[in-house]
Short mmCIF file of C-alpha atoms in Angstrom, two decimals:
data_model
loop_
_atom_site.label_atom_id
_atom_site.label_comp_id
_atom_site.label_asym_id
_atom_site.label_seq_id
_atom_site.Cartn_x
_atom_site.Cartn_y
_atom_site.Cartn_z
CA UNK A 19 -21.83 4.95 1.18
CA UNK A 20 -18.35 6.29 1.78
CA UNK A 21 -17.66 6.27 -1.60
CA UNK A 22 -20.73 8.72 -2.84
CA UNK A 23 -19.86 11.00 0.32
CA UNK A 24 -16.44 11.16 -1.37
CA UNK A 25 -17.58 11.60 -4.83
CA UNK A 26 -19.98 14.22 -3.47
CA UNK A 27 -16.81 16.19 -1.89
CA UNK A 28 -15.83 18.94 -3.85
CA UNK A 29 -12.19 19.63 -3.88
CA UNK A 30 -12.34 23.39 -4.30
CA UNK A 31 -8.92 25.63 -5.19
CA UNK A 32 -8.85 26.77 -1.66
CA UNK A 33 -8.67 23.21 -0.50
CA UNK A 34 -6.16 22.27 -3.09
CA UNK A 35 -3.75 24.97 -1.52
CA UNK A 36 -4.33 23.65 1.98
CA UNK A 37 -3.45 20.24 1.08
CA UNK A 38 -0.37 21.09 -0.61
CA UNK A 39 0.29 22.97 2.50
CA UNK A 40 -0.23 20.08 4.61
CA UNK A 41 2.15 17.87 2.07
CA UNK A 42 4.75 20.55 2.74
CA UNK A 43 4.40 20.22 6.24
CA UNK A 44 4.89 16.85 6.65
CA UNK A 45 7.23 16.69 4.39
CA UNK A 46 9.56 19.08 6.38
CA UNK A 47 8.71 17.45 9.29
CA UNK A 48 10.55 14.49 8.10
CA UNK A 49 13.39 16.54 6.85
CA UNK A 50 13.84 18.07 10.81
CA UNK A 51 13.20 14.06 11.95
CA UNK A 52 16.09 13.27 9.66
CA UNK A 53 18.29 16.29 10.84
CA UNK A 54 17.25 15.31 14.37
CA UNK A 55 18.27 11.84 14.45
CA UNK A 56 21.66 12.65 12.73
CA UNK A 57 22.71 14.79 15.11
CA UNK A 58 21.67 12.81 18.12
CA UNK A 59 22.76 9.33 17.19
CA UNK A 60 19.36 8.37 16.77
CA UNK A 61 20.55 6.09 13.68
CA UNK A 62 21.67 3.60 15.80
CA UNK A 63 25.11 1.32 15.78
CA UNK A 64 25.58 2.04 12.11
CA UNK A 65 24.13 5.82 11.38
CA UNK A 66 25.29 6.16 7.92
CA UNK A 67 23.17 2.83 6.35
CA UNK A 68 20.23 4.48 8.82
CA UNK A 69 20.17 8.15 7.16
CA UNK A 70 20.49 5.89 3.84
CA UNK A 71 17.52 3.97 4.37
CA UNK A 72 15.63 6.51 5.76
CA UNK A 73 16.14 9.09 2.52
CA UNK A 74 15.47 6.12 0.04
CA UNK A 75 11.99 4.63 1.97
CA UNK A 76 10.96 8.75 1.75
CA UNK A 77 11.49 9.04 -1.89
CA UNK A 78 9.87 5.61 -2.02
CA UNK A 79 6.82 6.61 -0.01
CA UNK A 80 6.48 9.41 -1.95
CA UNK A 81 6.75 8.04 -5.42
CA UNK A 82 4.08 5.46 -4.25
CA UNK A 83 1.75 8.40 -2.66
CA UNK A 84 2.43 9.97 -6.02
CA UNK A 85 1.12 7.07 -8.24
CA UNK A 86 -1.86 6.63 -5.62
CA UNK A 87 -3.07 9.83 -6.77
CA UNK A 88 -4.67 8.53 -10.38
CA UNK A 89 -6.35 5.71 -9.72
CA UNK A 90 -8.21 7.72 -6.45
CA UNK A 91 -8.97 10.67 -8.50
CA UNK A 92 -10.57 7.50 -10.83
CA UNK A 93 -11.75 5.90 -8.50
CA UNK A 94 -13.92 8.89 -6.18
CA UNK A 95 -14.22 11.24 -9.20
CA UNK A 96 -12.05 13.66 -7.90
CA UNK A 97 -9.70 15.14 -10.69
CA UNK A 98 -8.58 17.81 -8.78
CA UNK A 99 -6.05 15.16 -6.98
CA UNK A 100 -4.08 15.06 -10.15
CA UNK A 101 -3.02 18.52 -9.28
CA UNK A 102 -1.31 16.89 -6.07
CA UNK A 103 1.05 14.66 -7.88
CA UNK A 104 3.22 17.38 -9.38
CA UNK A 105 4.54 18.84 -6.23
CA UNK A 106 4.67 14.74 -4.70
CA UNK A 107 6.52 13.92 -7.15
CA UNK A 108 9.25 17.10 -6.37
CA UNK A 109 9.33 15.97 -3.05
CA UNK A 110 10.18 12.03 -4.52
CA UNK A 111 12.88 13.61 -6.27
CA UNK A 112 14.18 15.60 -3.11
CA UNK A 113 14.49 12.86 -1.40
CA UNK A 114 16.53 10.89 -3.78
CA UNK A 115 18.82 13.43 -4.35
CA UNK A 116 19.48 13.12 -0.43
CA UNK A 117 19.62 9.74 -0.55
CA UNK A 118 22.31 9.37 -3.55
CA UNK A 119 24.15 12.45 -1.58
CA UNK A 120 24.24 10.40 1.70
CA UNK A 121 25.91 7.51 -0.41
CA UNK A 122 28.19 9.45 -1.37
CA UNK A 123 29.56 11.68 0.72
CA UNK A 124 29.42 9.30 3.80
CA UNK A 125 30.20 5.86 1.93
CA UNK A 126 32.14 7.00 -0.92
CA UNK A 127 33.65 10.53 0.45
CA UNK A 128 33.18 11.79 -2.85
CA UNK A 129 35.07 9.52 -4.87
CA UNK A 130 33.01 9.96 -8.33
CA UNK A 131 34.86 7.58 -10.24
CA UNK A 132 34.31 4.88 -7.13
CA UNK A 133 30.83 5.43 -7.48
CA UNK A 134 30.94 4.87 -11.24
CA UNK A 135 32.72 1.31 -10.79
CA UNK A 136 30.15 0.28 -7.50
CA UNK A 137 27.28 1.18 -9.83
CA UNK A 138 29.14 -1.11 -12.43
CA UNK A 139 29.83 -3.89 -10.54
CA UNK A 140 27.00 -4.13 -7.81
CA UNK A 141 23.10 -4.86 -9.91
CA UNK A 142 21.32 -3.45 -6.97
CA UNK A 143 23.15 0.05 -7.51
CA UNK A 144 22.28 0.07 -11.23
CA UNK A 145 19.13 -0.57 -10.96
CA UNK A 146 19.15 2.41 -8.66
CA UNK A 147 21.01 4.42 -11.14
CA UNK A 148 18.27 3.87 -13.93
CA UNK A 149 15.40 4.58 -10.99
CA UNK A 150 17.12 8.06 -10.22
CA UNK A 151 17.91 9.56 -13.82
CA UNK A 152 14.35 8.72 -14.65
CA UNK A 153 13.25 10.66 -11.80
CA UNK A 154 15.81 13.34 -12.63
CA UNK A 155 14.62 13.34 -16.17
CA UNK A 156 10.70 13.46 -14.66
CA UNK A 157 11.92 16.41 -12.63
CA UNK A 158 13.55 18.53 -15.11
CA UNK A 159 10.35 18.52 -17.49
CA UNK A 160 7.77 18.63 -14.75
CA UNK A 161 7.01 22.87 -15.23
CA UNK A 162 4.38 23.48 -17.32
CA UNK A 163 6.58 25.95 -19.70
CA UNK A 164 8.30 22.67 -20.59
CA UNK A 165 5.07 20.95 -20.69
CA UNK A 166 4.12 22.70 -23.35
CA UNK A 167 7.12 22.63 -25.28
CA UNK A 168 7.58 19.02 -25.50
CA UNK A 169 3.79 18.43 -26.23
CA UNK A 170 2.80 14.40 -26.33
CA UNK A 171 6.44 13.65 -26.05
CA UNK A 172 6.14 14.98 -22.34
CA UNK A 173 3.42 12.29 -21.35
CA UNK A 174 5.35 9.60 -23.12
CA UNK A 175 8.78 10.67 -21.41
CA UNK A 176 7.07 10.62 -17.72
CA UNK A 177 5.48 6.77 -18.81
CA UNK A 178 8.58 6.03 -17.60
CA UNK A 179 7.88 6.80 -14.43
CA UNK A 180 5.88 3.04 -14.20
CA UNK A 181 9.60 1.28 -14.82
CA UNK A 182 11.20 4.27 -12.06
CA UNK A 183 7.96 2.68 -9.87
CA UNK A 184 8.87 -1.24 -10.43
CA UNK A 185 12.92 -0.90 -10.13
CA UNK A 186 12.76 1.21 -6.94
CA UNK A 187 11.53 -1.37 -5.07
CA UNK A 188 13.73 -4.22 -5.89
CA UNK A 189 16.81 -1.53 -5.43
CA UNK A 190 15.63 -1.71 -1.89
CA UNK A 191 15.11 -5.43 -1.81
CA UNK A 192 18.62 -6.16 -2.70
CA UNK A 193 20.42 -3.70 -1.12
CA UNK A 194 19.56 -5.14 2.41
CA UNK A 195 21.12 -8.24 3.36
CA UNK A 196 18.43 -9.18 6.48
CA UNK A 197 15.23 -7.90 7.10
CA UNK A 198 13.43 -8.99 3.97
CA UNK A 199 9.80 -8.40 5.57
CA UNK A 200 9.67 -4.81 4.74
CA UNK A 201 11.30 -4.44 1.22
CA UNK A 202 8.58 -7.52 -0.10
CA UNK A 203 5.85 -5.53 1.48
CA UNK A 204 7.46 -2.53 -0.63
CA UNK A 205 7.45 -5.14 -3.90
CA UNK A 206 4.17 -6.39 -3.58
CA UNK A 207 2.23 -2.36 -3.13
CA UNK A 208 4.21 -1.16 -6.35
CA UNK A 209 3.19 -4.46 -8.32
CA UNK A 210 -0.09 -3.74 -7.25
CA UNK A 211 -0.28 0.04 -8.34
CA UNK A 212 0.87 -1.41 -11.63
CA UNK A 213 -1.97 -3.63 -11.80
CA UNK A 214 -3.86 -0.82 -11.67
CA UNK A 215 -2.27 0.88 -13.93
CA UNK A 216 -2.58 -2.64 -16.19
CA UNK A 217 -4.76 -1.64 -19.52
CA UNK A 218 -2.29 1.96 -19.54
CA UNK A 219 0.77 0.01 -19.35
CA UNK A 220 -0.01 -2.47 -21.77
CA UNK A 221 -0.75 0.32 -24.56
CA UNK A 222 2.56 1.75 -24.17
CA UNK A 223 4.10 -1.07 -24.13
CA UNK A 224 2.54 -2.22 -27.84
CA UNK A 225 3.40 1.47 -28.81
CA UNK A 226 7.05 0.72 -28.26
CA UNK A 227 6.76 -2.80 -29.71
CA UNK A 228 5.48 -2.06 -32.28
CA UNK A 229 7.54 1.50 -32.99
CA UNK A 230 10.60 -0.98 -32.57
CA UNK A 231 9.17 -3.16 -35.58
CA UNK A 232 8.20 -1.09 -37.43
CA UNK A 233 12.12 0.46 -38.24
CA UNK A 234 13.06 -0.21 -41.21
CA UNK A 235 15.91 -2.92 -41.43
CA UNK A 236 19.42 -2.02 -43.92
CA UNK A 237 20.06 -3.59 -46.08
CA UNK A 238 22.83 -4.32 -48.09
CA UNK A 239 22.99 -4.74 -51.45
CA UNK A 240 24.69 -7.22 -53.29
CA UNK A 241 27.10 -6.18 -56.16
#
C-alpha cells in the first residue's frame, strides 16, 4: 500500500528544488551546531577528537544518504531522486574536507610532512587517505561540463565511490579505541548498501579482472 502511494507520487521540478532546499538547510544547520558547540565547549573534556568525530560521522551520513538514493529511486520508481545525489554527495565532500582540516590544524598544527608520516605509519589514517582522494576525485568531475567530457570514463571513475563507501567505515572503526557499538552499526549499513548494490558491483569488478588479464605480458626474447 505505501509503496504504490509512493510510486504514484510524482516528484515534479518544483519539488526537486524544495528538497534540495531542505538538504541545504539541514545541512547548515549542522554546520551552526558544529560552530556552536566549538565555541561553547560543548565537545566535552577532549573538544578537538569531538569536532573530529563529528565532521567525519557528517561526511559519513551523507555519503550513506547519498548511496540510499539509487536503490529508492529503484525501488518506488522515482528517478527524479537521482537528481538528489549530486548536491549529497558535495555536501559528503564538505564535510571531509572539514574533517581532514580539523586533523590538521588542531592535531597536527599544520605540520604537512607529520601528516604524511601518521598516514604512513597508522592503517586507519590510510585507509582514510584513499576514502578522501576518491571523494576529492568524485568531486572534481561531478559538473556536468566534465561529465560530458570524460564520457563512460566518468561513470567508471565515480564506481569508485562503492570502495570510498566500504573503507569509510572501517576508518571510523579503527580510529576509536572504545565505543565500538556505533562504528559496527556504521559497518554493517554500508555492507548492506553494497549488497544492494551486489549484481553492479560484481560487473565492475569482472570488468577490471578481466581488463587486468587481458594485458599483454613482455616478453623477452632469447638471443
Amino acid at each position: 500500500m505505501f509503496t504504490r502511494h509512493v510510486q504514484q507520487y510524482r516528484l515534479t521540478p518544483i519539488r526537486i528544488l524544495i528538497m534540495k532546499g531542505v538538504i541545504h538547510a539541514i545541512s547548515l544547520f549542522f554546520v551552526a551546531v558544529l560552530v556552536y558547540n566549538t565555541l561553547n565547549g560543548g565537545f566535552g573534556a577532549d573538544p578537538i577528537k569531538g569536532i573530529e568525530h563529528f565532521t567525519g560521522k557528517a561526511g559519513l551520513n551523507t555519503l550513506i544518504l547519498t548511496l540510499l538514493l539509487s536503490p529508492l529511486a529503484k525501488r518506488y520508481k522515482q528517478g527524479g531522486l537521482i537528481r538528489l545525489r549530486r548536491l549529497l554527495g558535495l555536501y559528503s565532500f564538505f564535510w571531509v574536507i572539514l574533517h581532514l582540516s580539523a586533523y590538521l590544524a588542531l592535531d597536527l598544527n599544520f605540520d604537512w610532512a607529520l601528516l604524511g608520516s601518521e598516514i604512513i605509519k597508522r592503517p586507519y589514517l590510510a585507509i582514510g587517505a584513499v576514502s578522501w582522494t576518491i571523494l576529492l576525485l568524485l568531486a572534481l568531475t561531478s559538473p556536468k561540463s566534465i561529465q560530458r567530457r570524460l564520457g563512460k570514463s566518468w561513470q567508471k571513475l565515480h564506481n569508485w565511490v562503492y570502495l570510498a563507501l566500504l573503507l569509510s567505515p572501517i576508518h571510523y572503526y579503527w580510529s576509536v579505541k572504545s565505543g565500538l557499538i556505533e562504528p559496527t552499526i556504521y559497518l554493517l549499513i554500508c555492507a548492506f548498501l553494497l549488497y544492494c548494490r551486489q549484481q553492479k558491483l560484481k560487473a565492475w569488478l569482472a570488468k577490471k579482472y578481466t581488463a587486468y588479464t587481458a594485458k599483454p605480458i613482455s616478453k623477452t626474447s632469447n638471443r
